[in-house]
Every structure is written in structure tokens, then in C-alpha cells.
Short mmCIF file of C-alpha atoms and ligand atoms in Angstrom, two decimals:
data_model
loop_
_atom_site.label_atom_id
_atom_site.label_comp_id
_atom_site.label_asym_id
_atom_site.label_seq_id
_atom_site.Cartn_x
_atom_site.Cartn_y
_atom_site.Cartn_z
CA MET A 115 -24.41 37.48 -56.81
CA ARG A 116 -26.26 40.21 -58.71
CA TYR A 117 -26.57 42.14 -55.48
CA PHE A 118 -22.90 41.73 -54.74
CA PHE A 119 -21.88 43.54 -57.95
CA LEU A 120 -24.48 46.21 -57.32
CA ILE A 121 -23.22 46.80 -53.76
CA TYR A 122 -19.62 46.67 -54.98
CA ALA A 123 -20.33 49.35 -57.60
CA LEU A 124 -22.11 51.50 -55.04
CA VAL A 125 -19.22 51.21 -52.61
CA ILE A 126 -16.82 52.33 -55.36
CA VAL A 127 -19.01 55.31 -56.19
CA PHE A 128 -19.31 56.16 -52.49
CA VAL A 129 -15.58 55.95 -51.83
CA ILE A 130 -14.66 58.01 -54.89
CA SER A 131 -17.29 60.65 -54.20
CA THR A 132 -16.16 60.94 -50.57
CA PHE A 133 -12.42 60.75 -51.00
CA GLY A 134 -11.96 61.69 -54.65
CA PHE A 135 -9.41 60.37 -57.14
CA ARG A 136 -5.82 60.02 -56.19
CA GLY A 137 -3.94 63.32 -56.65
CA ASP A 138 -7.11 65.44 -56.52
CA LYS A 139 -6.80 68.75 -54.74
CA PHE A 140 -9.22 69.72 -51.96
CA LYS A 141 -9.88 72.97 -50.17
CA LYS A 142 -10.58 71.21 -46.87
CA PRO A 143 -7.76 69.74 -44.82
CA PRO A 144 -7.32 66.03 -45.51
CA ILE A 145 -8.61 63.38 -43.13
CA ARG A 146 -5.62 62.01 -41.31
CA ILE A 147 -6.12 58.99 -39.16
CA PHE A 148 -2.50 59.03 -37.99
CA PRO A 149 -1.47 62.69 -37.97
CA ASP A 150 2.09 61.81 -36.89
CA MET A 151 3.94 65.11 -36.60
CA ASP A 152 2.52 66.73 -39.77
CA GLU A 153 1.62 69.81 -37.81
CA MET A 154 3.51 71.18 -34.86
CA ASP A 155 4.68 74.40 -33.35
CA PHE A 156 7.97 75.63 -34.60
CA VAL A 157 9.97 78.79 -34.37
CA LYS A 158 10.77 80.89 -37.39
CA GLY A 159 14.18 82.51 -37.19
CA GLN A 160 14.14 86.01 -35.65
CA LYS A 161 10.33 85.87 -35.23
CA PRO A 162 8.31 86.10 -32.01
CA SER A 163 6.80 82.97 -30.50
CA GLU A 164 4.06 82.50 -27.96
CA PHE A 165 5.62 79.31 -26.74
CA PHE A 166 8.04 81.04 -24.36
CA SER A 167 6.72 83.36 -21.67
CA ASP A 168 8.94 86.23 -22.79
CA GLY A 169 7.46 86.04 -26.31
CA MET A 170 10.86 85.68 -28.00
CA GLY A 171 11.33 82.92 -30.54
CA SER A 172 15.14 82.87 -30.41
CA ARG A 173 16.66 81.95 -27.07
CA GLU A 174 19.54 83.58 -25.24
CA PRO A 175 22.72 81.46 -25.14
CA VAL A 176 23.02 79.29 -22.02
CA ALA A 177 24.94 80.99 -19.20
CA GLY A 178 28.65 80.33 -19.56
CA THR A 179 28.49 79.69 -23.31
CA VAL A 180 31.79 80.40 -25.02
CA ALA A 181 31.69 81.34 -28.68
CA MET A 182 33.87 79.26 -31.00
CA GLY A 183 37.35 80.64 -31.25
CA HIS A 184 37.17 82.34 -27.84
CA THR A 185 38.62 81.25 -24.51
CA VAL A 186 37.40 81.85 -20.98
CA GLY A 187 39.37 83.28 -18.11
CA VAL A 188 40.34 80.71 -15.45
CA THR A 189 38.67 81.25 -12.08
CA ALA A 190 39.47 79.34 -8.88
CA GLU A 191 36.25 77.39 -9.35
CA SER A 192 36.78 76.56 -13.01
CA GLU A 193 40.31 75.37 -12.19
CA LEU A 194 38.97 72.96 -9.55
CA ASN A 195 36.32 71.66 -11.93
CA GLY A 196 38.82 71.23 -14.75
CA PHE A 197 41.51 68.81 -15.82
CA ALA A 198 44.50 71.13 -16.16
CA ASN A 199 47.92 69.65 -15.62
CA LYS A 200 50.07 72.21 -13.83
CA GLU A 201 53.02 71.74 -11.54
CA THR A 202 51.45 72.90 -8.28
CA TYR A 203 50.53 70.67 -5.32
CA LEU A 204 46.84 71.03 -6.24
CA HIS A 205 47.55 69.37 -9.57
CA THR A 206 50.23 66.82 -8.69
CA GLY A 207 50.00 65.93 -4.98
CA ASN A 208 53.75 66.40 -4.65
CA PHE A 209 56.34 69.15 -4.38
CA ASN A 210 59.12 69.51 -6.96
CA GLY A 211 58.22 66.13 -8.40
CA THR A 212 59.74 64.30 -5.43
CA ASN A 213 58.05 64.63 -2.05
CA TYR A 214 54.40 63.69 -1.66
CA GLY A 215 52.62 66.24 0.44
CA LYS A 216 50.69 65.68 3.62
CA GLY A 217 47.37 67.48 3.89
CA PHE A 218 45.10 69.12 1.35
CA PRO A 219 45.87 71.99 -1.06
CA GLU A 220 45.00 75.44 0.24
CA GLU A 221 42.88 76.12 -2.86
CA LEU A 222 40.19 73.87 -1.34
CA GLU A 223 39.84 76.35 1.55
CA LEU A 224 39.27 73.65 4.11
CA ASP A 225 39.61 76.15 6.94
CA ARG A 226 35.87 76.59 6.45
CA LEU A 227 33.76 73.75 7.82
CA GLU A 228 31.14 73.87 5.07
CA ASN A 229 33.89 73.30 2.49
CA VAL A 230 35.08 70.23 4.42
CA THR A 231 31.55 68.83 4.55
CA ALA A 232 31.00 69.49 0.83
CA LEU A 233 34.33 67.87 -0.08
CA VAL A 234 33.75 64.70 1.92
CA THR A 235 30.13 64.42 0.76
CA ARG A 236 31.25 64.61 -2.85
CA GLY A 237 34.08 62.20 -2.02
CA GLN A 238 31.59 59.63 -0.81
CA GLU A 239 29.74 59.84 -4.14
CA VAL A 240 32.92 59.58 -6.19
CA TYR A 241 34.15 56.67 -4.08
CA GLY A 242 30.82 54.93 -4.65
CA PHE A 243 31.01 55.00 -8.43
CA LYS A 244 34.77 54.95 -8.97
CA CYS A 245 36.41 52.90 -6.23
CA ALA A 246 33.94 50.77 -4.28
CA ALA A 247 33.68 48.05 -6.95
CA CYS A 248 37.35 47.24 -6.32
CA HIS A 249 38.18 48.50 -2.85
CA GLY A 250 34.81 47.68 -1.24
CA ALA A 251 32.33 50.12 0.26
CA SER A 252 34.27 50.23 3.54
CA GLY A 253 37.69 50.38 1.84
CA ASN A 254 38.76 46.92 3.00
CA GLY A 255 39.66 45.73 -0.53
CA GLU A 256 36.84 43.17 -0.67
CA GLY A 257 34.74 44.68 -3.48
CA THR A 258 32.73 42.83 -6.12
CA ILE A 259 35.71 42.77 -8.52
CA LYS A 260 37.66 40.53 -6.18
CA ALA A 261 34.58 38.47 -5.28
CA ASN A 262 34.18 37.70 -9.01
CA GLY A 263 37.84 36.81 -9.36
CA PHE A 264 38.92 39.56 -11.76
CA VAL A 265 41.74 40.84 -9.55
CA SER A 266 43.14 38.67 -6.76
CA ALA A 267 44.61 41.27 -4.41
CA ILE A 268 43.29 44.77 -3.90
CA SER A 269 44.77 47.14 -1.33
CA ASN A 270 42.94 47.60 1.93
CA LEU A 271 42.65 51.38 2.03
CA ARG A 272 41.78 51.35 5.72
CA ASP A 273 45.36 50.29 6.56
CA SER A 274 47.09 52.37 3.89
CA LYS A 275 49.94 54.47 5.25
CA LEU A 276 50.04 56.79 2.24
CA VAL A 277 49.87 60.54 2.79
CA GLU A 278 47.20 62.61 1.04
CA GLY A 279 49.42 63.69 -1.85
CA ASN A 280 50.42 60.09 -2.51
CA ILE A 281 46.82 58.85 -2.50
CA TYR A 282 46.05 61.66 -4.93
CA ASP A 283 48.87 60.47 -7.18
CA VAL A 284 47.64 56.84 -7.10
CA VAL A 285 44.11 58.02 -7.93
CA VAL A 286 45.31 60.12 -10.86
CA ASN A 287 47.98 57.87 -12.33
CA GLY A 288 46.97 54.44 -11.07
CA ARG A 289 49.38 51.79 -9.88
CA GLY A 290 49.88 48.09 -10.67
CA ASN A 291 46.49 46.57 -11.43
CA MET A 292 44.73 49.80 -10.63
CA GLY A 293 44.21 51.91 -13.74
CA GLN A 294 44.41 55.68 -14.01
CA GLN A 295 41.31 57.35 -12.64
CA GLY A 296 42.42 60.95 -13.21
CA ARG A 297 41.15 61.34 -16.74
CA ASP A 298 37.57 60.84 -15.51
CA LEU A 299 37.82 63.02 -12.41
CA PRO A 300 38.30 66.80 -12.31
CA LEU A 301 40.70 68.12 -9.66
CA TYR A 302 37.97 68.69 -7.10
CA ASP A 303 36.60 65.14 -7.38
CA ARG A 304 40.11 63.67 -7.05
CA TRP A 305 40.77 65.51 -3.79
CA ALA A 306 37.23 64.74 -2.65
CA VAL A 307 37.87 61.02 -2.97
CA VAL A 308 41.21 61.40 -1.16
CA ALA A 309 39.33 63.10 1.69
CA TYR A 310 36.82 60.27 1.75
CA VAL A 311 39.59 57.64 1.93
CA LYS A 312 41.00 59.54 4.92
CA MET A 313 37.50 59.48 6.46
CA LEU A 314 37.29 55.71 5.98
CA GLN A 315 40.63 55.34 7.72
CA ALA A 316 39.56 57.57 10.59
CA SER A 317 36.36 55.56 11.00
CA ALA A 318 38.37 52.31 11.03
CA LYS A 319 40.55 53.59 13.88
CA ALA A 320 37.77 55.23 15.82
CA ASP A 321 37.34 54.13 19.41
CA TYR A 322 33.71 53.04 19.46
CA SER A 323 33.84 52.32 23.17
CA ASN A 324 33.94 56.09 23.61
CA PRO A 325 30.22 56.97 23.67
CA LYS A 326 30.80 60.43 22.16
CA ILE A 327 32.61 58.97 19.14
CA LYS A 328 30.06 56.19 18.75
CA GLU A 329 27.30 58.78 18.74
CA ILE A 330 29.00 60.77 15.95
CA PHE A 331 29.61 57.72 13.75
CA ASP A 332 26.14 56.30 14.35
CA ALA A 333 24.65 59.64 13.34
CA GLY A 334 26.85 59.77 10.22
CA SER A 335 26.04 56.23 9.08
CA LYS A 336 22.28 56.75 9.01
C1 HEC B 220 40.13 48.12 -11.05
C2 HEC B 220 40.09 48.08 -9.62
C3 HEC B 220 40.43 49.36 -8.87
C4 HEC B 220 39.77 50.55 -8.89
C5 HEC B 220 38.54 50.95 -9.71
C6 HEC B 220 40.44 51.40 -7.95
N1 HEC B 220 41.51 50.73 -7.40
FE1 HEC B 220 42.81 51.47 -6.06
N2 HEC B 220 43.93 49.79 -6.18
C7 HEC B 220 43.61 48.66 -6.89
C8 HEC B 220 44.67 47.70 -6.81
C9 HEC B 220 44.68 46.32 -7.47
C10 HEC B 220 45.67 48.30 -6.01
C11 HEC B 220 47.03 47.71 -5.66
C12 HEC B 220 48.00 48.24 -6.71
C13 HEC B 220 49.43 47.76 -6.51
O1 HEC B 220 50.07 48.26 -5.59
O2 HEC B 220 49.84 46.92 -7.30
C14 HEC B 220 45.17 49.61 -5.62
C15 HEC B 220 45.85 50.50 -4.83
C16 HEC B 220 45.32 51.68 -4.35
C17 HEC B 220 45.97 52.56 -3.41
C18 HEC B 220 47.35 52.35 -2.79
C19 HEC B 220 47.17 51.82 -1.39
C20 HEC B 220 48.49 51.57 -0.69
O3 HEC B 220 48.52 51.82 0.51
O4 HEC B 220 49.43 51.16 -1.36
C21 HEC B 220 45.13 53.62 -3.18
C22 HEC B 220 45.36 54.80 -2.26
C23 HEC B 220 43.96 53.40 -3.99
N3 HEC B 220 44.10 52.22 -4.69
C24 HEC B 220 42.88 54.25 -4.03
C25 HEC B 220 41.85 54.14 -4.95
C26 HEC B 220 40.81 55.12 -5.10
C27 HEC B 220 40.62 56.35 -4.22
C28 HEC B 220 40.02 54.71 -6.12
C29 HEC B 220 38.83 55.41 -6.75
C30 HEC B 220 39.09 56.70 -7.30
C31 HEC B 220 40.57 53.44 -6.61
N4 HEC B 220 41.68 53.14 -5.88
C32 HEC B 220 40.05 52.69 -7.65
C33 HEC B 220 42.44 48.48 -7.62
C34 HEC B 220 41.53 49.48 -7.93
#
């Protein structure tokens, strides 16, 4: 027991002489077992920094940044990627509020093949995350929503007789048990999914006994 007190006293002396009293000030940096984020690189306003290769601490604004209180000019591209609500066929899918249009708006410039490919490719993506759960991957109306009994009847898009402008309108505004999808999809994505629905219909009607057609569809479904 004598030794215990002796060792105890020595330990206290050792600890205090190594670490000092609480609140003491040292010249050396403290021992930190868990440094957390006590020290890290940071940028001082308007000062250079070695962190970035150009040596500037402050960064340039991201391309396309619009200062508060300013507006940007509308380009053809920004219109397609936006949610504006104008009266033209591009925005409504119909003419004069009455007749649904057949075909795609000229703004999409589908006279160029690469634009058609890009539109349908995007349409396939949009269909996958926005429509397939209800209408099924092939468009036959047998998606997981029906399989789980949430909605009993869902249109088979492969048989739909609707023209492009009308499909666009259903996508944007919804119908019956189908809710509006337009608020989540910019103009381009809406027309893209319309194009993809038309593709599904074309594939449903395709004559697979024709070897040329079979070859095209087999290549596309890989
Ligand atoms: C919540 C499930 C659901 C989702 C998601 C959904 N639909 Fe529908 N859709 C329906 C139902 C149900 C109907 C039938 C509505 C009615 O006529 O009462 C329908 C009808 C349609 C019609 C009309 C078909 C016809 O010939 O009358 C089109 C076109 C259509 N949907 C396209 C789409 C597209 C494209 C998407 C994705 C952007 C989509 N739907 C997303 C459930 C859905």
C-alpha cells in the first residue's frame, strides 16, 4: 500500500510536469489526439491561394450565373429547357386552344437526324423514370402500379390513337387518374417523351417478319 501512494504521487507529478496545470499557456502546439478540423486550408477574402492552379483565392462565378435582380435573354435552347407557358404549339400541343396538332413543333428542328436521335434517346430516359411505373416499360399499361393494385386501369399507349399534340397535352395536364407531369418536365423533356411514345407505337406495329425491320429493332433493343 505504501508503494501505491508513492507511485500515485509520482504519476501526479509526472502528469503535471508533462502536461501542466489546466489553463497554462505553452509555446509549443498542444498535443491533439483527435485533431478534428482544428487546422485546415481556407481562403481569405481577396487573397491569393495556392489551392487552385491559377493562384486566385476567389473564384469566378459559374458560367451562366445571373446576378440577383437581373434577367437573362431567352434563347431557343433556354426556352426548350424551361417551363414557360406561352400560347404557341411548342408550349400547348394545340392550335388556338382547340385543335390538337399532329407532328412535332418546328423548334425541335427534327429535320436533322441527330436531333431526332437525341430527342428519342432523352425520351426513353424520361419515360423510364416518369411513365413506366404506370404504363409499363413497353407501354402496354401493365406497370408495377397496376400490379400492386393502386390503379386498376391504365391506358395501353401502344394502341393509343392520340396525335402528338394530344399526347403532349395529357403529359402536361394529366387526365383522369393520371396526374399532371408537366410541372416536373421542361418543354424539351415533354416532347421527348411524346416522341418515345410514338416510337413504342411504331415498334408495336412493326412487321417483324420483314428481316430488314427485325434487324433494325434487334439492333435497337440491345
Ligand atoms: C400514376 C400513373 C401514371 C403515370 C405516372 C403516367 N400515366 Fe399516363 N395514364 C394513366 C392513366 C390511369 C391513364 C388513363 C386516364 C383516363 O383516361 O382516365 C393515362 C392515360 C394516358 C394517355 C392517354 C392515352 C389514350 O389514348 O387515351 C397518355 C398519352 C399517357 N397516359 C401518357 C403518359 C406519359 C407519356 C407519361 C409519362 C410522362 C404518363 N402517361 C404517366 C396513368 C399514368
